[in-house]
Coordinates of C-alpha atoms and ligand atoms in Angstrom, one line a residue:
Chain F
M1 CA 1.6 164.0 20.8
G2 CA 4.4 166.5 21.5
A3 CA 8.2 165.7 21.9
Y4 CA 10.3 168.3 24.5
F5 CA 13.8 168.4 25.8
I6 CA 14.7 168.9 29.3
G7 CA 18.2 169.9 30.5
A8 CA 19.7 167.2 33.0
H9 CA 20.0 169.4 35.5
E10 CA 16.4 170.6 35.5
L11 CA 14.6 167.4 35.9
L12 CA 14.8 167.5 39.2
G13 CA 13.4 170.7 39.7
W14 CA 10.3 168.9 37.7
V15 CA 9.7 166.4 39.7
D16 CA 9.1 168.2 42.3
G17 CA 7.1 170.7 40.9
L18 CA 5.0 167.8 40.1
R19 CA 5.1 166.3 43.8
E20 CA 3.5 169.8 44.6
S21 CA 0.2 169.1 43.1
T22 CA 0.6 165.0 43.0
R23 CA 1.7 161.7 44.5
I24 CA 4.6 160.5 42.6
I25 CA 5.8 156.8 42.7
G26 CA 9.2 156.0 40.8
P27 CA 12.1 153.9 41.6
V28 CA 14.5 154.4 44.7
A29 CA 17.0 152.7 45.8
K30 CA 16.7 150.4 48.8
R31 CA 19.9 148.9 50.1
Q32 CA 21.6 147.2 47.3
R33 CA 18.3 147.1 45.1
F34 CA 15.8 149.3 43.7
V35 CA 12.0 149.6 44.6
F36 CA 9.2 151.4 43.1
A37 CA 8.2 153.7 46.5
E38 CA 6.5 157.3 46.5
L39 CA 9.0 159.9 46.6
E40 CA 9.2 162.0 49.2
S41 CA 12.3 164.2 47.3
A42 CA 12.9 164.2 43.6
A43 CA 16.7 163.5 44.5
Q44 CA 15.6 159.8 45.4
L45 CA 14.8 159.2 42.2
R46 CA 17.0 156.7 40.6
L47 CA 16.5 156.5 37.0
D48 CA 19.3 154.5 36.5
Y49 CA 18.0 151.5 38.0
D50 CA 18.5 147.8 36.3
V51 CA 15.4 146.3 37.6
T52 CA 12.7 147.1 40.9
I53 CA 12.4 143.8 43.5
L54 CA 8.5 144.2 42.5
P55 CA 7.1 145.3 39.6
P56 CA 5.1 148.3 39.6
K57 CA 1.6 146.4 39.5
K58 CA 1.9 146.8 43.0
V59 CA 0.2 150.4 42.2
F60 CA -2.9 149.2 41.5
F61 CA -2.8 145.7 43.0
P62 CA -1.5 145.9 45.8
P63 CA 0.2 142.7 47.9
K64 CA -3.0 143.6 50.1
Q65 CA -5.9 145.0 49.0
Q66 CA -8.7 145.8 51.1
I67 CA -12.0 145.4 49.0
L68 CA -15.2 145.4 51.4
A69 CA -15.8 146.8 54.9
F70 CA -19.0 145.5 56.8
D71 CA -20.5 146.2 60.2
S72 CA -23.5 144.7 61.7
E73 CA -25.9 146.3 59.2
R74 CA -24.0 147.0 55.7
V75 CA -21.3 146.2 52.9
S76 CA -20.1 149.0 51.4
D77 CA -16.8 148.7 48.7
C78 CA -13.4 150.4 49.3
I79 CA -12.7 152.0 45.8
D80 CA -10.6 155.1 46.7
P81 CA -8.4 155.9 43.9
V82 CA -5.1 158.7 44.8
P83 CA -4.3 160.6 41.8
T84 CA -0.7 159.6 41.0
V85 CA 2.3 159.8 38.5
L86 CA 4.1 156.8 38.2
L87 CA 7.0 157.7 37.0
G88 CA 10.4 155.7 35.2
V89 CA 9.0 152.5 34.4
H90 CA 10.6 150.3 32.1
F91 CA 9.2 149.3 28.6
Y92 CA 9.2 145.9 29.9
D93 CA 6.8 146.6 32.7
V94 CA 4.5 148.6 30.8
K95 CA 3.9 145.6 28.4
G96 CA 3.2 143.7 31.8
L97 CA 0.8 146.4 33.1
D98 CA -0.6 146.4 29.5
M99 CA -1.4 142.5 30.2
T100 CA -3.0 143.3 33.7
D101 CA -5.3 146.1 32.5
F102 CA -6.4 143.8 29.4
L103 CA -6.9 140.8 32.3
M104 CA -8.6 143.0 34.8
R105 CA -11.0 144.5 32.6
E106 CA -11.8 141.4 30.7
R107 CA -15.2 139.8 30.9
Y108 CA -15.9 141.2 34.6
E109 CA -14.0 144.8 35.1
D110 CA -12.3 144.7 38.1
W111 CA -12.7 148.1 39.6
N112 CA -10.7 147.7 42.5
Y113 CA -7.6 147.6 40.1
L114 CA -8.8 150.0 36.9
A115 CA -9.9 153.0 39.2
Q116 CA -6.1 153.8 40.7
R117 CA -5.1 152.7 36.7
E118 CA -7.1 155.5 35.7
A119 CA -6.2 157.6 38.0
T120 CA -2.8 157.7 37.4
T121 CA -0.2 159.1 35.1
I122 CA 2.5 156.7 33.5
V123 CA 5.7 158.1 32.9
A124 CA 7.9 155.5 30.9
S125 CA 11.8 155.7 31.2
S126 CA 14.4 154.4 29.1
V127 CA 16.6 151.6 30.3
Q128 CA 19.9 153.2 31.8
S129 CA 20.8 149.5 33.0
V130 CA 20.2 146.2 32.5
A131 CA 19.3 143.4 35.2
P132 CA 21.8 140.4 34.8
R133 CA 19.2 137.8 34.3
A134 CA 16.7 140.5 32.0
F135 CA 15.5 138.7 28.8
W136 CA 13.5 141.4 27.4
G137 CA 15.5 142.0 24.3
S138 CA 14.1 138.6 22.6
I139 CA 10.7 137.6 24.4
G140 CA 7.7 138.9 22.9
A141 CA 9.8 141.4 21.0
H142 CA 6.7 142.0 18.6
V143 CA 4.6 143.6 21.4
R144 CA 4.9 146.9 21.9
P145 CA 4.3 148.9 25.2
Q146 CA 0.8 150.4 25.0
G147 CA -0.2 151.9 28.3
H148 CA 1.8 154.6 29.0
D149 CA 1.3 158.5 28.8
A150 CA 4.6 159.5 27.8
M151 CA 8.1 158.5 27.6
L152 CA 11.6 159.8 28.8
T153 CA 14.6 159.2 27.6
K154 CA 18.4 159.7 28.6
V155 CA 20.1 161.3 26.0
S156 CA 23.4 163.1 26.3
E157 CA 23.0 166.8 27.9
G158 CA 19.5 165.7 29.0
Y159 CA 16.2 164.1 28.5
V160 CA 13.8 163.5 25.6
L161 CA 10.1 163.5 26.9
E162 CA 7.7 162.2 24.1
T163 CA 4.3 163.1 25.2
R164 CA 1.3 159.9 24.1
T165 CA -1.6 161.0 25.4
P166 CA -3.0 164.0 26.6
K167 CA -2.6 163.2 29.9
G168 CA 0.9 162.8 29.3
E169 CA 1.3 166.4 27.7
R170 CA -0.2 167.9 30.7
L171 CA 3.0 167.1 32.2
A172 CA 5.1 169.2 29.9
G173 CA 4.9 172.7 31.4
L174 CA 6.9 174.2 29.0
E175 CA 9.3 176.5 31.9
R176 CA 11.7 173.6 32.0
F177 CA 11.0 172.2 28.8
R178 CA 11.3 173.4 25.3
H179 CA 10.4 171.4 22.0
A180 CA 12.8 168.7 21.3
T181 CA 14.6 168.9 17.7
D182 CA 14.0 166.2 15.1
D183 CA 18.1 164.9 15.9
E184 CA 16.8 164.9 19.9
V185 CA 13.8 162.7 18.7
A186 CA 16.0 160.5 16.5
G187 CA 18.8 160.3 19.1
A188 CA 15.9 159.1 21.3
E189 CA 14.7 156.9 19.6
R190 CA 18.5 155.4 18.8
V191 CA 19.0 154.7 22.5
N192 CA 16.1 152.9 23.1
A193 CA 17.0 150.6 20.0
A194 CA 20.4 150.4 21.2
V195 CA 19.6 149.1 24.3
M196 CA 17.8 145.9 23.1
D197 CA 20.7 143.9 22.4
Q198 CA 22.1 144.6 25.9
C199 CA 20.7 141.4 27.4
S200 CA 23.3 138.8 28.2
Q201 CA 20.6 136.1 28.3
L202 CA 18.2 135.2 24.9
M203 CA 15.2 133.5 23.8
P204 CA 15.5 132.8 20.1
Y205 CA 12.2 131.5 19.3
D206 CA 9.0 133.4 17.9
S207 CA 5.9 133.2 20.6
K208 CA 3.5 131.4 18.7
E209 CA 6.1 128.8 18.1
I210 CA 6.6 128.1 21.8
A211 CA 3.0 128.7 22.9
T212 CA 2.5 125.6 20.7
K213 CA 5.3 123.5 21.6
V214 CA 5.1 124.2 25.4
R215 CA 1.3 123.4 25.1
E216 CA 2.0 120.2 23.5
S217 CA 4.9 119.4 26.3
F218 CA 1.9 119.1 28.8
G219 CA 2.0 115.1 28.8
N220 CA 5.7 114.6 29.2
E221 CA 6.2 114.3 32.7
E222 CA 9.4 113.3 32.7
L223 CA 10.4 116.4 31.1
W224 CA 8.2 118.3 33.4
D225 CA 9.6 116.6 36.5
D226 CA 13.0 117.1 35.4
L227 CA 12.8 120.9 34.9
A228 CA 10.6 121.5 38.2
M229 CA 13.2 119.4 40.3
D230 CA 14.3 121.2 43.4
C231 CA 11.4 123.4 43.4
F232 CA 10.0 123.8 46.8
S233 CA 6.9 125.4 45.8
C234 CA 8.1 128.8 47.5
G235 CA 6.0 131.0 45.0
S236 CA 8.3 133.5 44.9
C237 CA 9.0 133.4 41.2
N238 CA 4.6 133.9 41.4
I239 CA 5.3 137.0 43.8
V240 CA 8.0 138.9 41.9
C241 CA 6.3 138.1 38.3
P242 CA 4.6 141.7 36.9
T243 CA 2.0 139.3 35.2
C244 CA 0.9 136.9 37.9
Y245 CA -2.3 137.8 39.5
C246 CA -3.7 135.5 41.4
F247 CA -5.2 136.0 44.9
D248 CA -7.0 134.8 47.8
V249 CA -9.9 136.4 49.6
R250 CA -9.9 136.4 53.6
D251 CA -12.1 138.0 55.9
S252 CA -11.3 139.8 59.5
W253 CA -12.8 141.3 62.4
N254 CA -12.3 144.8 63.7
V255 CA -11.5 144.8 67.5
D256 CA -15.3 145.4 68.2
Q257 CA -16.3 141.6 66.7
T258 CA -19.0 143.2 65.0
S259 CA -17.5 145.0 61.9
G260 CA -14.5 143.8 59.8
Q261 CA -13.0 143.7 56.3
R262 CA -12.8 141.7 53.6
T263 CA -9.4 141.7 51.8
R264 CA -7.5 140.2 49.0
Y265 CA -4.0 139.2 48.9
W266 CA -1.8 138.0 46.4
D267 CA -1.2 134.5 46.1
A268 CA 1.1 131.9 43.9
C269 CA -0.1 128.9 42.3
L270 CA 3.3 127.6 42.7
T271 CA 2.2 126.9 46.5
R272 CA 0.7 123.7 47.5
E273 CA -2.5 124.4 48.4
F274 CA -3.6 126.7 45.7
A275 CA -5.8 124.4 43.9
A276 CA -7.0 122.5 46.7
V277 CA -10.6 122.2 48.0
T278 CA -12.6 120.1 50.6
M279 CA -15.0 118.6 48.0
A280 CA -18.7 118.2 48.9
G281 CA -17.7 114.3 50.4
G282 CA -15.6 115.9 53.0
Q283 CA -12.2 114.7 51.3
K284 CA -9.5 117.0 50.3
E285 CA -8.9 117.3 46.5
N286 CA -5.7 118.4 45.1
F287 CA -6.2 119.2 41.2
R288 CA -2.3 119.9 41.4
E289 CA -1.1 117.9 43.7
H290 CA 2.7 117.4 43.0
H291 CA 5.3 120.5 42.7
A292 CA 5.7 119.3 38.9
S293 CA 2.5 120.0 38.0
R294 CA 2.3 123.1 39.6
F295 CA 5.4 124.1 37.9
R296 CA 4.1 123.1 34.7
H297 CA 0.9 125.2 34.8
R298 CA 3.0 128.4 35.7
F299 CA 4.5 128.0 32.3
M300 CA 1.8 126.8 30.9
R301 CA 0.3 130.2 31.4
K302 CA 2.9 132.4 30.7
A303 CA 3.6 130.6 27.5
A304 CA 0.7 129.0 25.9
Y305 CA -2.8 130.0 27.8
L306 CA -2.4 133.4 28.0
H307 CA -1.0 133.7 24.6
D308 CA -3.7 133.6 22.9
K309 CA -5.7 136.1 25.0
L310 CA -2.6 138.7 24.8
G311 CA -1.2 138.1 21.4
G312 CA 1.9 138.0 22.8
P313 CA 3.5 135.8 26.0
A314 CA 2.2 136.3 29.3
C315 CA 6.2 137.2 30.1
T316 CA 7.9 140.4 29.8
G317 CA 11.3 139.0 30.2
C318 CA 12.0 140.9 33.2
G319 CA 14.2 137.9 35.0
R320 CA 12.7 138.8 38.0
C321 CA 11.5 135.5 38.8
A322 CA 15.2 133.7 37.5
A323 CA 16.7 136.3 40.0
A324 CA 14.0 135.3 43.4
C325 CA 14.0 131.6 42.7
T326 CA 16.6 130.3 45.3
A327 CA 16.7 127.0 43.8
N328 CA 17.7 128.9 40.7
I329 CA 15.4 126.7 38.5
A330 CA 12.4 129.5 37.5
D331 CA 14.2 131.2 34.6
P332 CA 11.9 131.2 31.9
V333 CA 14.8 131.4 29.8
R334 CA 16.1 128.1 30.8
V335 CA 12.9 126.3 30.8
I336 CA 11.4 127.5 27.6
N337 CA 14.9 126.9 25.6
T338 CA 15.0 123.4 27.4
I339 CA 11.4 122.9 25.6
M340 CA 12.4 123.8 22.7
G341 CA 15.4 122.1 22.3
V342 CA 13.9 118.5 22.8
T343 CA 11.9 116.1 20.5
L344 CA 8.6 115.3 22.4
Chain X
M1 CA -22.9 143.1 38.9
T2 CA -23.4 145.4 41.3
K3 CA -22.8 149.2 41.5
D4 CA -21.2 151.1 44.8
E5 CA -22.1 154.8 45.9
A6 CA -19.6 156.1 43.9
G7 CA -20.9 154.3 40.4
F8 CA -18.2 151.6 40.2
D9 CA -19.0 148.5 39.2
N10 CA -17.6 146.2 42.0
I11 CA -17.4 142.5 41.0
F12 CA -17.1 141.7 44.9
L13 CA -19.8 143.6 46.3
P14 CA -22.6 141.2 47.6
R15 CA -26.3 141.4 47.9
E16 CA -28.3 140.4 50.6
A17 CA -30.2 137.8 50.7
K18 CA -33.0 136.8 53.5
I19 CA -33.3 133.2 54.4
I20 CA -37.2 132.8 54.5
R21 CA -37.3 129.1 55.2
T22 CA -34.8 126.2 56.0
S23 CA -34.5 122.6 56.9
R24 CA -32.1 120.2 57.5
P25 CA -32.1 117.0 55.1
T26 CA -29.1 115.1 56.8
P27 CA -27.0 116.2 59.8
S28 CA -24.2 118.2 57.5
E29 CA -26.3 119.5 55.2
K30 CA -29.0 122.4 55.4
H31 CA -31.5 123.9 53.0
F32 CA -31.8 127.3 52.7
T33 CA -34.9 129.2 50.6
L34 CA -33.7 132.9 49.9
Q35 CA -34.8 135.9 49.1
L36 CA -33.2 139.4 47.9
A37 CA -33.5 142.2 50.5
D38 CA -34.3 144.7 48.0
R39 CA -37.2 141.9 46.6
T40 CA -35.7 141.5 43.0
S41 CA -36.0 138.5 41.7
L42 CA -32.7 136.6 41.0
D43 CA -32.3 135.7 36.8
F44 CA -30.1 132.6 36.4
V45 CA -30.4 129.9 34.4
P46 CA -29.9 125.5 35.7
G47 CA -26.8 125.2 36.2
Q48 CA -25.3 128.4 37.7
I49 CA -23.2 129.2 40.6
L50 CA -23.8 131.9 43.6
E51 CA -21.1 132.8 45.8
V52 CA -22.8 132.6 49.0
G53 CA -20.9 134.3 51.9
V54 CA -21.0 135.3 55.9
M55 CA -19.4 138.5 56.3
G56 CA -16.4 138.0 58.4
Y57 CA -16.1 134.2 57.3
G58 CA -16.0 134.7 53.8
E59 CA -17.5 132.7 50.4
S60 CA -17.8 129.8 49.2
P61 CA -19.4 128.8 45.8
I62 CA -22.7 126.9 45.9
G63 CA -24.6 125.7 43.3
I64 CA -28.7 127.1 42.6
A65 CA -30.8 124.6 43.4
S66 CA -34.3 125.6 42.4
S67 CA -35.7 126.3 39.3
P68 CA -36.1 130.0 37.5
T69 CA -39.3 128.8 36.9
R70 CA -40.1 129.4 40.6
T71 CA -39.7 132.9 40.6
D72 CA -40.1 134.5 43.9
S73 CA -37.5 133.0 45.8
F74 CA -34.6 130.3 45.3
D75 CA -32.6 127.5 47.3
I76 CA -29.5 126.7 48.1
V77 CA -28.1 123.1 50.1
V78 CA -24.7 123.6 51.8
R79 CA -22.9 121.2 53.2
T80 CA -20.9 121.7 56.2
V81 CA -17.1 121.3 55.2
G82 CA -15.0 124.0 56.4
R83 CA -15.2 127.6 58.2
V84 CA -17.4 129.3 55.9
T85 CA -20.3 126.9 55.4
T86 CA -20.3 126.1 59.1
A87 CA -20.9 130.0 59.9
I88 CA -23.4 129.7 56.9
N89 CA -25.3 126.9 58.0
S90 CA -25.5 128.7 61.5
R91 CA -28.0 131.0 60.1
D92 CA -31.4 130.6 60.1
V93 CA -35.0 132.1 59.2
G94 CA -34.4 136.2 59.3
D95 CA -30.7 136.2 59.0
S96 CA -29.6 137.3 56.2
L97 CA -26.9 135.9 53.7
W98 CA -24.7 137.8 51.2
I99 CA -24.6 136.3 47.8
R100 CA -22.8 137.6 44.4
G101 CA -24.3 136.1 41.5
P102 CA -25.8 134.4 39.4
L103 CA -22.0 133.2 38.0
G104 CA -20.7 131.1 35.9
H105 CA -21.8 129.0 32.7
G106 CA -25.2 127.0 33.2
F107 CA -26.9 124.6 31.6
D108 CA -27.8 125.2 27.6
M109 CA -31.2 124.7 27.6
D110 CA -31.3 125.4 24.6
E111 CA -28.6 122.0 23.9
L112 CA -31.2 120.0 25.9
R113 CA -34.8 121.2 24.9
G114 CA -36.7 119.0 22.0
H115 CA -34.0 115.8 23.1
D116 CA -34.3 113.0 25.6
V117 CA -32.8 113.9 28.9
L118 CA -30.9 111.8 31.4
I119 CA -29.7 113.6 34.8
V120 CA -26.9 111.4 36.7
A121 CA -26.5 112.7 40.3
G122 CA -24.2 111.7 42.7
G123 CA -24.4 112.8 46.6
I124 CA -24.9 116.6 46.7
G125 CA -24.5 116.3 42.8
L126 CA -28.0 116.3 43.1
C127 CA -28.5 119.8 44.7
P128 CA -27.3 121.9 41.6
T129 CA -29.1 119.8 39.3
R130 CA -32.4 120.1 41.2
S131 CA -32.8 123.2 39.4
L132 CA -32.8 121.2 36.4
I133 CA -34.7 119.0 37.6
Q134 CA -37.6 121.1 38.1
Y135 CA -37.5 123.2 35.1
I136 CA -38.0 120.3 32.8
L137 CA -41.0 119.1 35.3
D138 CA -42.2 122.4 35.2
R139 CA -41.8 122.9 31.1
R140 CA -42.1 118.9 30.7
D141 CA -43.6 119.1 26.9
E142 CA -40.7 121.2 25.7
F143 CA -38.7 117.8 26.3
G144 CA -38.4 114.1 25.6
R145 CA -38.2 111.0 27.5
F146 CA -37.2 112.1 31.2
T147 CA -34.9 109.9 33.0
L148 CA -33.3 110.5 36.7
F149 CA -30.4 108.3 38.6
Y150 CA -29.7 109.2 42.0
G151 CA -27.6 107.7 44.4
A152 CA -26.0 108.2 47.8
R153 CA -23.6 106.4 50.0
D154 CA -26.4 105.2 52.2
P155 CA -30.1 106.0 52.9
L156 CA -29.4 108.8 55.7
Q157 CA -27.4 110.9 52.7
L158 CA -30.8 111.0 50.5
L159 CA -31.5 115.0 50.3
F160 CA -34.8 116.2 49.2
T161 CA -37.3 113.4 50.4
E162 CA -40.6 115.3 49.7
D163 CA -39.2 115.6 46.0
R164 CA -38.2 112.0 45.5
L165 CA -41.4 111.4 46.5
E166 CA -42.8 113.1 44.0
W167 CA -40.7 111.8 41.4
R168 CA -41.4 108.4 42.5
R169 CA -45.2 108.5 42.1
S170 CA -45.1 110.5 39.1
D171 CA -45.9 110.2 35.4
A172 CA -43.3 113.2 34.2
I173 CA -39.9 112.0 35.2
D174 CA -38.6 107.9 35.5
Y175 CA -36.5 108.0 38.4
H176 CA -34.7 105.6 39.9
E177 CA -32.6 105.7 43.2
T178 CA -29.6 104.0 44.9
V179 CA -27.6 103.6 47.6
D180 CA -24.0 102.6 48.0
R181 CA -25.0 100.6 51.6
A182 CA -28.3 99.9 52.6
D183 CA -29.4 99.6 56.8
A184 CA -32.3 97.7 57.8
T185 CA -35.1 100.2 56.8
W186 CA -33.9 99.8 53.2
T187 CA -36.0 97.9 50.7
G188 CA -34.7 99.9 47.4
N189 CA -31.6 99.4 44.8
V190 CA -28.6 98.8 46.5
G191 CA -25.2 99.5 44.4
V192 CA -23.3 102.4 43.0
I193 CA -24.7 104.4 40.3
P194 CA -23.3 102.9 37.2
T195 CA -25.7 99.6 37.9
L196 CA -29.1 101.7 37.3
F197 CA -28.3 101.6 34.0
H198 CA -29.7 97.8 33.9
K199 CA -32.9 99.1 35.3
T200 CA -33.7 100.8 32.6
A201 CA -33.7 100.2 28.9
H202 CA -34.9 103.6 27.4
I203 CA -31.8 105.2 27.1
S204 CA -31.6 106.5 23.2
P205 CA -28.4 107.4 21.8
D206 CA -29.9 110.9 20.7
T207 CA -30.1 111.5 25.0
R208 CA -28.5 114.3 26.2
V209 CA -26.7 113.6 29.8
V210 CA -25.8 115.9 32.5
I211 CA -23.3 114.1 35.3
C212 CA -23.1 115.9 38.5
G213 CA -21.7 114.4 41.5
P214 CA -18.2 113.0 42.7
P215 CA -15.2 112.7 40.5
V216 CA -15.2 109.0 41.2
M217 CA -18.3 108.3 39.8
F218 CA -17.9 109.8 36.3
K219 CA -15.4 107.2 35.1
Y220 CA -17.7 104.7 35.8
V221 CA -21.1 106.4 33.9
L222 CA -19.0 107.2 31.4
I223 CA -18.2 103.4 30.2
E224 CA -21.9 103.0 30.2
L225 CA -22.9 106.2 28.4
D226 CA -20.3 104.7 26.0
K227 CA -22.1 101.4 25.9
L228 CA -25.1 103.4 24.9
G229 CA -23.6 104.9 22.0
I230 CA -24.1 108.5 23.3
P231 CA -21.4 111.3 22.0
R232 CA -19.4 113.6 24.2
E233 CA -21.0 116.6 22.8
N234 CA -24.2 115.3 24.1
I235 CA -22.8 114.9 27.9
F236 CA -22.9 117.6 30.2
V237 CA -20.7 117.7 33.2
D238 CA -21.0 119.9 36.4
L239 CA -17.7 120.3 37.8
E240 CA -16.1 121.4 41.3
R241 CA -13.1 123.7 41.5
R242 CA -11.8 126.2 44.4
M243 CA -13.1 128.9 43.9
K244 CA -12.3 132.3 45.3
C245 CA -13.6 135.5 43.0
G246 CA -16.1 133.4 40.9
V247 CA -15.5 136.1 37.8
G248 CA -12.0 134.5 36.1
K249 CA -9.5 136.2 38.0
C250 CA -8.0 134.6 41.3
G251 CA -7.0 131.7 39.2
H252 CA -7.9 129.0 42.1
C253 CA -10.5 127.3 39.9
Q254 CA -8.5 126.7 36.3
I255 CA -8.6 123.9 34.4
N256 CA -5.6 124.7 31.9
D257 CA -6.7 127.4 30.2
K258 CA -10.2 127.3 31.5
Y259 CA -11.8 128.6 34.4
C260 CA -14.2 126.7 36.2
C261 CA -16.3 129.7 37.8
I262 CA -16.9 131.0 34.3
D263 CA -16.4 129.1 31.3
G264 CA -18.3 126.5 33.9
P265 CA -18.9 125.0 36.1
V266 CA -21.1 123.4 33.4
F267 CA -18.7 121.9 30.6
T268 CA -19.2 119.3 27.4
F269 CA -17.8 116.2 28.4
A270 CA -16.0 116.4 24.9
K271 CA -14.7 119.7 26.4
I272 CA -13.6 118.0 28.8
W273 CA -11.7 115.4 27.2
E274 CA -9.2 118.2 25.9
L275 CA -8.6 119.2 29.2
E276 CA -6.0 117.0 30.9
E277 CA -6.7 118.8 34.5
A278 CA -10.3 118.0 34.2
I279 CA -11.5 114.8 35.7
Ligands
SF4_1 S1 10.0 127.9 41.0 FE1 11.8 128.6 42.5 S2 10.8 130.7 42.8 FE2 9.1 129.1 42.3 S3 8.2 128.2 43.6 FE3 9.7 126.4 43.0 S4 11.6 127.3 44.3 FE4 10.1 128.9 44.4
SF4_2 S1 7.8 134.8 34.1 FE1 9.8 135.5 35.1 S2 10.4 137.0 33.2 FE2 8.6 136.7 32.9 S3 7.3 138.3 33.6 FE3 7.7 136.7 35.0 S4 9.2 137.2 36.3 FE4 9.3 138.4 34.9
FES3 S1 -12.8 131.5 41.3 FE1 -11.6 133.2 40.7 S2 -10.9 132.8 38.4 FE2 -12.2 131.5 38.8

């Protein structure tokens, strides 16, 4: 596909132009931090953000999503995609979406997610500032971001837009863009390569080695008790994670008491009752009773279980969990590096 | 999977099933015979599950309790344990339940065919295995010696009275039952299920064994099977987990890296042995 250049002063005009025909979701400021939200004007766009509170997964898999509607006669579904341009996604979050794309397609396709995914054009953007807890420079470096339609890189004087798909190509109307020169494209490449060394945290191991060692550590109760010490099972580390996709399903009634809906809500495997079941005998059985077994499960999934399916770790290195954890224990850098450093 | 009006496959869209017969084998269990509202037949293998729901309350994973060899309807047995199962068990003939499935990996019939089969069922674990029992009885000449052990806490908890009467009389099945605690009327075996192994001398090391029941039962049954020299690959265990989606997405049923809902509920014991979280 093509490579284009747009001057810095033209960018907002381009975004406002797109806004006339489609919904645009991008990073905007929220108090001292950033969130993905629908743009009310291009001026809100903050391509200089470091990381958003929640990953862009929420566009396709919202924290609360109605999946069925019912009345006394019938049950119908609620898949209703809205054409959207998702603008300004950092590469590590594109990698996160690649993983949820795969997982939502695997075996049983979940069109409650996929329909909105297909109705969305994703424009990735270069990382202009690095979040303090990020470690995307070293984790899963062999996995390249796939599921984006165009990549916008800030260079001096403006931006280079490299289109990856016909959907992306359609965004580059030529009134504001011109074809980029080879130098500009090479410059964009240098910008994106240079930022990879900017994370202050490192996880200097091959993800396959990590997968093997983490899996082997399963039975080391002492190690996991130590690592999980102070965890109060709040589930924040799950909720902010781009590659977590567990959910709960609950029904509710409308005021008429005959119609209602079935809704799915994000759920968190770190919370106490996540794997609890009332057995046929009536007794409660919690398959992950202890907080350390839940903490361990999260790392088993991220580093080992999903690794085989995905061909890399189910962690993008965004650092959101590290920042969200009040006990300051959820950071994969601390946990993985500790495991890699001990003799099991 | 069901398609919606826009043509999207929707893994959450249930099908309507009409209740055509019910009975109350025990005060807490209800036995339903169901028929799909569109009159199509349910295509499944023994051991598979359904998500059974009442709109406004939710869904619960339930093993199918009848055999696919008996086609025009299918059975489930639901024990009242929570809000959803209470709602299901308040429905009656003429009402509808909303089902998704069949889901999951059932019994590999080809692994059982041509061999002796022993089924060990504890409590409500008899319900999902009833599908297999009927299947074997309907195609009796495809299997070798067929033995069934069934145990319940007390005589009042014993399910499928008519079936048991038939099994006791039949030459096609070597049936043994026991209760943990007898009452005044009980004249049969008393003791936990593993004690039944001493009642029959006909379990060959080549037998394929199916276990379904509370986890506490597994350990003791496995000790007996070990004594008989039955290898782990030939033992099949029907597991129970918390399930929400039934299609390998929601994460609730995970056992290490396996999903009880799509990789199970039936696992070989050899597989379970590798999974620290299984039993
Ligand atoms: S690791 Fe931290 S964020 Fe995660 S559940 Fe425990 S305390 Fe909460
Ligand atoms: S585990 Fe933490 S660092 Fe890794 S993707 Fe999830 S939130 Fe980001
Ligand atoms: S029940 Fe949802 S993943 Fe198995």
